[in-house]
Amino acid sequence: MTNQMFCFQCEQTAGCKGCTGKAGVCGKSAAVANAQDDLTRALIGMALNLKGQRPSAEQRRLMLEGMFTTVTNVSFHEENIVALRQQIQALGGEHAACAPSGEPLRLWSQDEDIRSLKSLILFGLRGMAAYAYHAQVLGYTDDEVSDFFFEGLQSVGDVDANMESLLPVVLKVGEVNLKCMALLDKANTETYGTPQPVTLDLRVEKGPFIVVTGHDLKDLELLLEQSKDKGVNIYTHGEMLPAHAYPKLKAYPHLKGNFGTAWQNQQKEFADLPAPILFTTNCLMPPKESYADRVFTTEVVDFPNTLHIGEDKDFSAVIEKALELGGYAEDKEFTGINGGKQISTGFGHGVILSLADKVVDAVKSGQLKHFFLVGGCDGGKVGRNYYTEFVKQTPADSIVLTLACGKYRFNDLDLGTVAGLPRLLDMGQCNDAYGAIQVAVALAGAFGCGVNELPLSFVLSWYEQKAVCILLTLLYLGIKNIRLGPSLPAFVSPNVLNFLVENYGIAPISTPEQDLADLLK
């Protein structure tokens, strides 16, 4: 296997061009990167071999697991990635054009425009696979969504594909992802109830506790059930914060609060943590020696030499580790990035739409003049403080909707209220972009206009592939004039970027002052 790699699927890719050499910015080695490329070859091969046929239930399962495994900051375990690829090959993943080679995908060296469109399809499918996986865990599936992973990869593997044939597939990824996010929204709300607003103090109580990070609500539920009456408290982290808003999960009295901020700060925040950390999904960074013995993973998240919780979902080792470490001796106060001591969440589309009449009246009376959706992934690259400053400078007669982990840049700010409504409304996890879309569509209906005619601006941050599929959904819906940052995707070629600019008005972020002035014209 070569000791060289190529990867440019995340926002932090080296030099905004691509990670090469022996390791990527995310921490994965060339061996892991190439094992992921071989896994992708097997998935494409399975899709090509099934052209014109329906995949079996096992092939669908392996497709989701394989695609999710290749999302940034999910799996760093080469041996297990290879084993998964071998399972896929045994079920139809052998194809002459997709033989494993231990080298980067040939796709990365194709014509830049073809490579760009195929990358949008591939990375969008990877992001969508995460959402479909979470829905499947809760027992919710959709044949159209499941089968489209195969259809999409057939386009990626088509050696005769051109821009004219690939562009419709790019937009179809967005269309199917909308259905996938709707499926996950249904799964979450029917299983755990409609989210309700909740405000949390950023305090960790004395005594044993466990920190749970990621997106998988089912894993959190199982841990809560297994740890009740054990003298162990549970704190969410990162994208797990919105779990506090779901009535069934909130009913557990030992689900106490939220620890820390977004994923990129974990190596600092976990360094002296007297508690175990359970990773249910991305974003996992290579653990530092100072806390590696406290890291537990489950599902597709995997890192060598950490304890992995298997399909039996027996979290007793995590609970025992919490009791062993003991937690803090006294209650410990923490703050958000901006020094705030409280954060709120739970303003999903169910809550906001229940206030639709109030919102419409506030707009018509002139009390509420603009909506901003400021959300997406956070990350470690310099320049992401743009989003903090942007939100701080939004007018007092505006509302800021937010979602995903990018909100930690500003979710501890007190923006006050407008027309009796909080000015900062956290709608949930990244997949709750579906809810934001429902709110936008409902407002457009109430005012008898299109979404692009609303006083609504999208200011998005991106890092990994789930952000890609959400962006493609917005493009499928015809949403225009999106601001995207902190940098544009390295895999988008100049010609494809020009197409997006000319047809959708996508623009990179500039400065908060300039972008606010432009968006409020």
CSV table of N, CA and C in Angstrom, one decimal, residues 310-437:
chain,number,residue,atom,x,y,z
A,310,GLY,N,-20.0,-2.6,21.0
A,310,GLY,CA,-20.5,-3.3,19.8
A,310,GLY,C,-22.0,-3.3,19.7
A,311,GLU,N,-22.5,-4.2,18.9
A,311,GLU,CA,-23.9,-4.3,18.6
A,311,GLU,C,-24.8,-4.6,19.9
A,312,ASP,N,-24.2,-5.2,20.9
A,312,ASP,CA,-24.9,-5.5,22.1
A,312,ASP,C,-25.3,-4.3,22.9
A,313,LYS,N,-24.6,-3.2,22.6
A,313,LYS,CA,-24.9,-1.9,23.2
A,313,LYS,C,-24.9,-2.0,24.8
A,314,ASP,N,-23.9,-2.7,25.2
A,314,ASP,CA,-23.6,-2.8,26.7
A,314,ASP,C,-22.7,-1.7,27.1
A,315,PHE,N,-23.3,-0.7,27.7
A,315,PHE,CA,-22.5,0.5,28.1
A,315,PHE,C,-21.9,0.4,29.6
A,316,SER,N,-21.9,-0.8,30.1
A,316,SER,CA,-21.5,-1.0,31.5
A,316,SER,C,-20.0,-0.5,31.7
A,317,ALA,N,-19.2,-0.7,30.7
A,317,ALA,CA,-17.8,-0.3,30.8
A,317,ALA,C,-17.7,1.2,30.9
A,318,VAL,N,-18.5,1.9,30.2
A,318,VAL,CA,-18.5,3.4,30.3
A,318,VAL,C,-19.0,3.8,31.6
A,319,ILE,N,-20.0,3.2,32.1
A,319,ILE,CA,-20.6,3.6,33.5
A,319,ILE,C,-19.5,3.3,34.5
A,320,GLU,N,-18.9,2.1,34.5
A,320,GLU,CA,-17.9,1.8,35.4
A,320,GLU,C,-16.7,2.7,35.4
A,321,LYS,N,-16.3,3.2,34.2
A,321,LYS,CA,-15.2,4.1,34.1
A,321,LYS,C,-15.6,5.5,34.8
A,322,ALA,N,-16.9,5.9,34.6
A,322,ALA,CA,-17.3,7.1,35.3
A,322,ALA,C,-17.3,7.0,36.8
A,323,LEU,N,-17.7,5.9,37.3
A,323,LEU,CA,-17.6,5.6,38.7
A,323,LEU,C,-16.2,5.6,39.2
A,324,GLU,N,-15.3,5.0,38.4
A,324,GLU,CA,-13.9,4.9,38.8
A,324,GLU,C,-13.2,6.3,38.8
A,325,LEU,N,-13.5,7.1,37.9
A,325,LEU,CA,-12.9,8.5,37.8
A,325,LEU,C,-13.5,9.4,38.8
A,326,GLY,N,-14.8,9.3,39.1
A,326,GLY,CA,-15.4,10.0,40.2
A,326,GLY,C,-15.9,11.4,39.9
A,327,GLY,N,-15.6,12.0,38.7
A,327,GLY,CA,-16.0,13.3,38.4
A,327,GLY,C,-15.4,14.4,39.2
A,328,TYR,N,-16.0,15.6,39.2
A,328,TYR,CA,-15.4,16.7,40.0
A,328,TYR,C,-15.8,16.6,41.5
A,329,ALA,N,-14.9,17.1,42.3
A,329,ALA,CA,-15.2,17.0,43.8
A,329,ALA,C,-16.3,18.0,44.2
A,330,GLU,N,-16.4,19.1,43.4
A,330,GLU,CA,-17.4,20.1,43.7
A,330,GLU,C,-18.0,20.5,42.4
A,331,ASP,N,-19.2,21.1,42.4
A,331,ASP,CA,-19.8,21.7,41.2
A,331,ASP,C,-18.8,22.6,40.5
A,332,LYS,N,-18.8,22.5,39.2
A,332,LYS,CA,-17.8,23.3,38.4
A,332,LYS,C,-18.6,24.1,37.4
A,333,GLU,N,-18.3,25.4,37.4
A,333,GLU,CA,-18.9,26.3,36.5
A,333,GLU,C,-18.1,26.5,35.2
A,334,PHE,N,-18.8,26.5,34.0
A,334,PHE,CA,-18.2,26.7,32.7
A,334,PHE,C,-18.9,27.8,32.0
A,335,THR,N,-18.3,28.3,31.0
A,335,THR,CA,-18.9,29.3,30.1
A,335,THR,C,-18.8,28.9,28.7
A,336,GLY,N,-19.6,29.5,27.8
A,336,GLY,CA,-19.5,29.4,26.4
A,336,GLY,C,-18.3,30.1,25.9
A,337,ILE,N,-18.2,30.1,24.6
A,337,ILE,CA,-17.0,30.8,23.9
A,337,ILE,C,-17.0,32.3,24.3
A,338,ASN,N,-18.1,32.9,24.4
A,338,ASN,CA,-18.2,34.3,24.6
A,338,ASN,C,-18.4,34.7,26.1
A,339,GLY,N,-18.2,33.7,27.0
A,339,GLY,CA,-18.4,34.0,28.4
A,339,GLY,C,-19.8,33.8,29.0
A,340,GLY,N,-20.7,33.5,28.1
A,340,GLY,CA,-22.1,33.3,28.6
A,340,GLY,C,-22.2,32.0,29.5
A,341,LYS,N,-23.2,32.0,30.4
A,341,LYS,CA,-23.3,30.9,31.3
A,341,LYS,C,-24.6,30.1,31.1
A,342,GLN,N,-25.3,30.4,30.0
A,342,GLN,CA,-26.5,29.7,29.7
A,342,GLN,C,-26.6,29.5,28.2
A,343,ILE,N,-27.2,28.4,27.7
A,343,ILE,CA,-27.5,28.2,26.3
A,343,ILE,C,-28.9,27.6,26.2
A,344,SER,N,-29.5,27.9,25.1
A,344,SER,CA,-30.9,27.4,24.8
A,344,SER,C,-30.9,26.6,23.6
A,345,THR,N,-31.9,25.7,23.5
A,345,THR,CA,-32.1,24.9,22.3
A,345,THR,C,-33.6,24.5,22.3
A,346,GLY,N,-34.0,23.8,21.2
A,346,GLY,CA,-35.4,23.2,21.2
A,346,GLY,C,-36.4,24.0,20.4
A,347,PHE,N,-35.9,25.0,19.6
A,347,PHE,CA,-36.8,25.8,18.8
A,347,PHE,C,-36.9,25.2,17.4
A,348,GLY,N,-37.4,23.9,17.4
A,348,GLY,CA,-37.6,23.2,16.1
A,348,GLY,C,-38.8,23.8,15.3
A,349,HIS,N,-39.0,23.2,14.2
A,349,HIS,CA,-40.0,23.8,13.3
A,349,HIS,C,-41.4,23.6,13.9
A,350,GLY,N,-41.6,22.6,14.8
A,350,GLY,CA,-42.9,22.4,15.4
A,350,GLY,C,-43.2,23.6,16.3
A,351,VAL,N,-42.2,24.1,17.1
A,351,VAL,CA,-42.4,25.2,18.0
A,351,VAL,C,-42.6,26.5,17.2
A,352,ILE,N,-41.7,26.7,16.2
A,352,ILE,CA,-41.7,28.0,15.5
A,352,ILE,C,-43.0,28.1,14.7
A,353,LEU,N,-43.4,27.0,14.0
A,353,LEU,CA,-44.7,27.1,13.2
A,353,LEU,C,-45.9,27.2,14.1
A,354,SER,N,-45.8,26.8,15.4
A,354,SER,CA,-46.9,27.0,16.3
A,354,SER,C,-47.1,28.5,16.6
A,355,LEU,N,-46.0,29.3,16.4
A,355,LEU,CA,-46.0,30.7,16.6
A,355,LEU,C,-46.2,31.5,15.3
A,356,ALA,N,-46.5,30.8,14.2
A,356,ALA,CA,-46.5,31.4,12.9
A,356,ALA,C,-47.4,32.7,12.9
A,357,ASP,N,-48.5,32.7,13.5
A,357,ASP,CA,-49.4,33.9,13.4
A,357,ASP,C,-48.7,35.1,14.1
A,358,LYS,N,-48.0,34.8,15.2
A,358,LYS,CA,-47.3,35.9,15.9
A,358,LYS,C,-46.2,36.4,15.1
A,359,VAL,N,-45.5,35.5,14.4
A,359,VAL,CA,-44.3,35.9,13.6
A,359,VAL,C,-44.8,36.7,12.4
A,360,VAL,N,-45.9,36.3,11.8
A,360,VAL,CA,-46.4,37.0,10.6
A,360,VAL,C,-46.9,38.4,11.0
A,361,ASP,N,-47.6,38.5,12.1
A,361,ASP,CA,-48.1,39.8,12.6
A,361,ASP,C,-46.9,40.7,12.9
A,362,ALA,N,-45.8,40.2,13.5
A,362,ALA,CA,-44.6,41.0,13.8
A,362,ALA,C,-44.0,41.5,12.6
A,363,VAL,N,-44.0,40.7,11.5
A,363,VAL,CA,-43.4,41.2,10.2
A,363,VAL,C,-44.3,42.2,9.6
A,364,LYS,N,-45.6,42.0,9.6
A,364,LYS,CA,-46.5,42.9,9.0
A,364,LYS,C,-46.5,44.3,9.7
A,365,SER,N,-46.3,44.3,11.0
A,365,SER,CA,-46.3,45.5,11.8
A,365,SER,C,-45.0,46.2,11.8
A,366,GLY,N,-44.0,45.6,11.2
A,366,GLY,CA,-42.7,46.2,11.1
A,366,GLY,C,-41.8,46.0,12.3
A,367,GLN,N,-42.3,45.3,13.3
A,367,GLN,CA,-41.4,45.0,14.5
A,367,GLN,C,-40.3,44.0,14.1
A,368,LEU,N,-40.6,43.1,13.2
A,368,LEU,CA,-39.6,42.1,12.8
A,368,LEU,C,-39.3,42.3,11.3
A,369,LYS,N,-38.1,42.6,11.0
A,369,LYS,CA,-37.8,43.0,9.6
A,369,LYS,C,-36.9,42.0,8.8
A,370,HIS,N,-36.2,41.1,9.5
A,370,HIS,CA,-35.4,40.2,8.8
A,370,HIS,C,-35.1,38.9,9.6
A,371,PHE,N,-34.9,37.8,8.8
A,371,PHE,CA,-34.5,36.5,9.4
A,371,PHE,C,-33.1,36.2,8.8
A,372,PHE,N,-32.3,35.7,9.7
A,372,PHE,CA,-31.0,35.1,9.3
A,372,PHE,C,-30.9,33.7,9.7
A,373,LEU,N,-30.5,32.8,8.8
A,373,LEU,CA,-30.2,31.4,9.2
A,373,LEU,C,-28.7,31.4,9.2
A,374,VAL,N,-28.1,31.3,10.4
A,374,VAL,CA,-26.6,31.3,10.5
A,374,VAL,C,-26.3,30.0,11.2
A,375,GLY,N,-25.8,29.0,10.4
A,375,GLY,CA,-25.6,27.7,11.0
A,375,GLY,C,-24.7,26.9,10.1
A,376,GLY,N,-24.5,25.6,10.5
A,376,GLY,CA,-23.7,24.7,9.8
A,376,GLY,C,-22.6,24.2,10.7
A,377,CYS,N,-21.5,23.6,10.1
A,377,CYS,CA,-20.4,23.0,10.9
A,377,CYS,C,-19.5,24.1,11.5
A,378,ASP,N,-18.9,23.8,12.6
A,378,ASP,CA,-17.8,24.6,13.1
A,378,ASP,C,-16.5,23.9,12.7
A,379,GLY,N,-15.4,24.5,13.0
A,379,GLY,CA,-14.1,24.0,12.7
A,379,GLY,C,-13.0,24.8,13.3
A,380,GLY,N,-11.8,24.3,13.0
A,380,GLY,CA,-10.7,25.0,13.7
A,380,GLY,C,-9.9,26.0,12.9
A,381,LYS,N,-10.4,26.2,11.6
A,381,LYS,CA,-9.6,27.2,10.8
A,381,LYS,C,-9.8,28.6,11.2
A,382,VAL,N,-8.8,29.4,11.1
A,382,VAL,CA,-8.9,30.8,11.4
A,382,VAL,C,-9.9,31.5,10.5
A,383,GLY,N,-10.7,32.3,11.1
A,383,GLY,CA,-11.7,33.1,10.3
A,383,GLY,C,-13.1,32.7,10.7
A,384,ARG,N,-13.3,31.7,11.5
A,384,ARG,CA,-14.6,31.3,11.8
A,384,ARG,C,-15.3,32.2,12.9
A,385,ASN,N,-14.4,33.1,13.5
A,385,ASN,CA,-15.0,34.1,14.4
A,385,ASN,C,-15.9,35.1,13.6
A,386,TYR,N,-15.8,35.0,12.3
A,386,TYR,CA,-16.7,35.8,11.4
A,386,TYR,C,-18.2,35.6,11.8
A,387,TYR,N,-18.5,34.3,12.1
A,387,TYR,CA,-19.9,34.0,12.4
A,387,TYR,C,-20.3,34.6,13.8
A,388,THR,N,-19.4,34.7,14.7
A,388,THR,CA,-19.7,35.3,16.0
A,388,THR,C,-20.0,36.8,15.8
A,389,GLU,N,-19.1,37.5,15.0
A,389,GLU,CA,-19.2,38.9,14.8
A,389,GLU,C,-20.5,39.2,14.0
A,390,PHE,N,-20.8,38.3,13.0
A,390,PHE,CA,-22.0,38.5,12.2
A,390,PHE,C,-23.2,38.6,13.0
A,391,VAL,N,-23.3,37.5,13.9
A,391,VAL,CA,-24.5,37.4,14.8
A,391,VAL,C,-24.6,38.6,15.7
A,392,LYS,N,-23.5,39.0,16.3
A,392,LYS,CA,-23.5,40.2,17.2
A,392,LYS,C,-24.0,41.4,16.5
A,393,GLN,N,-23.7,41.5,15.2
A,393,GLN,CA,-24.0,42.8,14.5
A,393,GLN,C,-25.4,42.7,13.8
A,394,THR,N,-26.1,41.6,13.9
A,394,THR,CA,-27.4,41.6,13.3
A,394,THR,C,-28.3,42.6,14.0
A,395,PRO,N,-29.2,43.3,13.2
A,395,PRO,CA,-30.1,44.3,13.8
A,395,PRO,C,-31.0,43.8,14.9
A,396,ALA,N,-31.4,44.7,15.8
A,396,ALA,CA,-32.2,44.3,16.9
A,396,ALA,C,-33.6,43.9,16.5
A,397,ASP,N,-34.0,44.3,15.2
A,397,ASP,CA,-35.3,43.9,14.7
A,397,ASP,C,-35.3,42.7,13.8
A,398,SER,N,-34.3,41.8,14.1
A,398,SER,CA,-34.1,40.6,13.3
A,398,SER,C,-34.1,39.4,14.2
A,399,ILE,N,-34.3,38.2,13.6
A,399,ILE,CA,-34.2,36.9,14.3
A,399,ILE,C,-33.1,36.1,13.7
A,400,VAL,N,-32.3,35.4,14.5
A,400,VAL,CA,-31.2,34.6,14.0
A,400,VAL,C,-31.7,33.1,14.3
A,401,LEU,N,-31.9,32.4,13.3
A,401,LEU,CA,-32.1,30.9,13.4
A,401,LEU,C,-30.8,30.2,13.2
A,402,THR,N,-30.6,29.2,14.0
A,402,THR,CA,-29.3,28.5,13.9
A,402,THR,C,-29.5,27.0,14.1
A,403,LEU,N,-28.5,26.2,13.7
A,403,LEU,CA,-28.5,24.8,13.9
A,403,LEU,C,-27.1,24.2,13.7
A,404,ALA,N,-26.9,23.0,14.0
A,404,ALA,CA,-25.6,22.3,13.9
A,404,ALA,C,-24.6,22.9,14.9
A,405,CYS,N,-23.3,22.4,14.8
A,405,CYS,CA,-22.4,22.8,15.8
A,405,CYS,C,-21.7,24.2,15.6
A,406,GLY,N,-22.0,24.8,14.4
A,406,GLY,CA,-21.5,26.2,14.2
A,406,GLY,C,-22.1,27.2,15.2
A,407,LYS,N,-23.2,26.8,15.8
A,407,LYS,CA,-23.9,27.7,16.8
A,407,LYS,C,-23.1,28.0,18.0
A,408,TYR,N,-22.1,27.1,18.3
A,408,TYR,CA,-21.3,27.3,19.5
A,408,TYR,C,-20.5,28.6,19.4
A,409,ARG,N,-20.3,29.1,18.2
A,409,ARG,CA,-19.6,30.4,18.1
A,409,ARG,C,-20.4,31.6,18.7
A,410,PHE,N,-21.7,31.4,18.9
A,410,PHE,CA,-22.5,32.5,19.4
A,410,PHE,C,-23.7,32.1,20.3
A,411,ASN,N,-23.9,30.8,20.6
A,411,ASN,CA,-25.1,30.4,21.2
A,411,ASN,C,-25.2,30.8,22.7
A,412,ASP,N,-24.1,31.3,23.3
A,412,ASP,CA,-24.1,31.8,24.7
A,412,ASP,C,-24.3,33.3,24.7
A,413,LEU,N,-24.5,33.9,23.6
A,413,LEU,CA,-24.8,35.4,23.6
A,413,LEU,C,-26.3,35.6,24.0
A,414,ASP,N,-26.5,36.7,24.6
A,414,ASP,CA,-27.9,37.1,24.9
A,414,ASP,C,-28.2,38.2,23.9
A,415,LEU,N,-29.0,37.9,22.9
A,415,LEU,CA,-29.4,38.8,21.9
A,415,LEU,C,-30.7,39.5,22.3
A,416,GLY,N,-31.3,39.2,23.4
A,416,GLY,CA,-32.6,39.8,23.8
A,416,GLY,C,-33.8,39.2,23.0
A,417,THR,N,-34.8,40.0,22.9
A,417,THR,CA,-36.0,39.6,22.2
A,417,THR,C,-36.5,40.6,21.2
A,418,VAL,N,-37.4,40.1,20.3
A,418,VAL,CA,-38.0,41.0,19.3
A,418,VAL,C,-39.5,40.6,19.2
A,419,ALA,N,-40.4,41.5,19.3
A,419,ALA,CA,-41.8,41.1,19.3
A,419,ALA,C,-42.2,40.0,20.2
A,420,GLY,N,-41.5,40.0,21.4
A,420,GLY,CA,-41.8,38.9,22.4
A,420,GLY,C,-41.2,37.6,22.1
A,421,LEU,N,-40.4,37.5,21.1
A,421,LEU,CA,-39.7,36.2,20.7
A,421,LEU,C,-38.2,36.4,20.9
A,422,PRO,N,-37.5,35.3,21.4
A,422,PRO,CA,-36.1,35.3,21.5
A,422,PRO,C,-35.5,35.6,20.1
A,423,ARG,N,-34.4,36.4,20.1
A,423,ARG,CA,-33.8,36.7,18.8
A,423,ARG,C,-32.9,35.6,18.3
A,424,LEU,N,-32.5,34.7,19.2
A,424,LEU,CA,-31.6,33.6,18.8
A,424,LEU,C,-32.4,32.3,19.0
A,425,LEU,N,-32.7,31.6,18.0
A,425,LEU,CA,-33.5,30.4,18.1
A,425,LEU,C,-32.6,29.2,17.5
A,426,ASP,N,-32.3,28.3,18.4
A,426,ASP,CA,-31.5,27.1,18.0
A,426,ASP,C,-32.5,26.0,17.6
A,427,MET,N,-32.5,25.6,16.4
A,427,MET,CA,-33.4,24.7,15.8
A,427,MET,C,-32.9,23.2,16.0
A,428,GLY,N,-31.7,23.0,16.3
A,428,GLY,CA,-31.2,21.6,16.6
A,428,GLY,C,-30.0,21.2,15.9
A,429,GLN,N,-29.9,19.9,15.5
A,429,GLN,CA,-28.7,19.3,14.9
A,429,GLN,C,-28.7,19.8,13.4
A,430,CYS,N,-27.6,19.3,12.7
A,430,CYS,CA,-27.5,19.7,11.3
A,430,CYS,C,-28.6,19.2,10.4
A,431,ASN,N,-29.1,18.0,10.7
A,431,ASN,CA,-30.2,17.5,10.0
A,431,ASN,C,-31.5,18.2,10.2
A,432,ASP,N,-31.6,19.1,11.2
A,432,ASP,CA,-32.7,19.9,11.4
A,432,ASP,C,-32.8,21.1,10.4
A,433,ALA,N,-31.9,21.1,9.5
A,433,ALA,CA,-32.0,22.0,8.3
A,433,ALA,C,-33.4,21.8,7.7
A,434,TYR,N,-33.8,20.5,7.8
A,434,TYR,CA,-35.2,20.2,7.2
A,434,TYR,C,-36.2,21.1,7.9
A,435,GLY,N,-36.1,21.3,9.2
A,435,GLY,CA,-37.0,22.1,9.9
A,435,GLY,C,-37.0,23.6,9.5
A,436,ALA,N,-35.7,24.1,9.3
A,436,ALA,CA,-35.6,25.4,8.8
A,436,ALA,C,-36.2,25.6,7.4
A,437,ILE,N,-36.1,24.6,6.6
A,437,ILE,CA,-36.7,24.7,5.3
A,437,ILE,C,-38.3,24.7,5.4
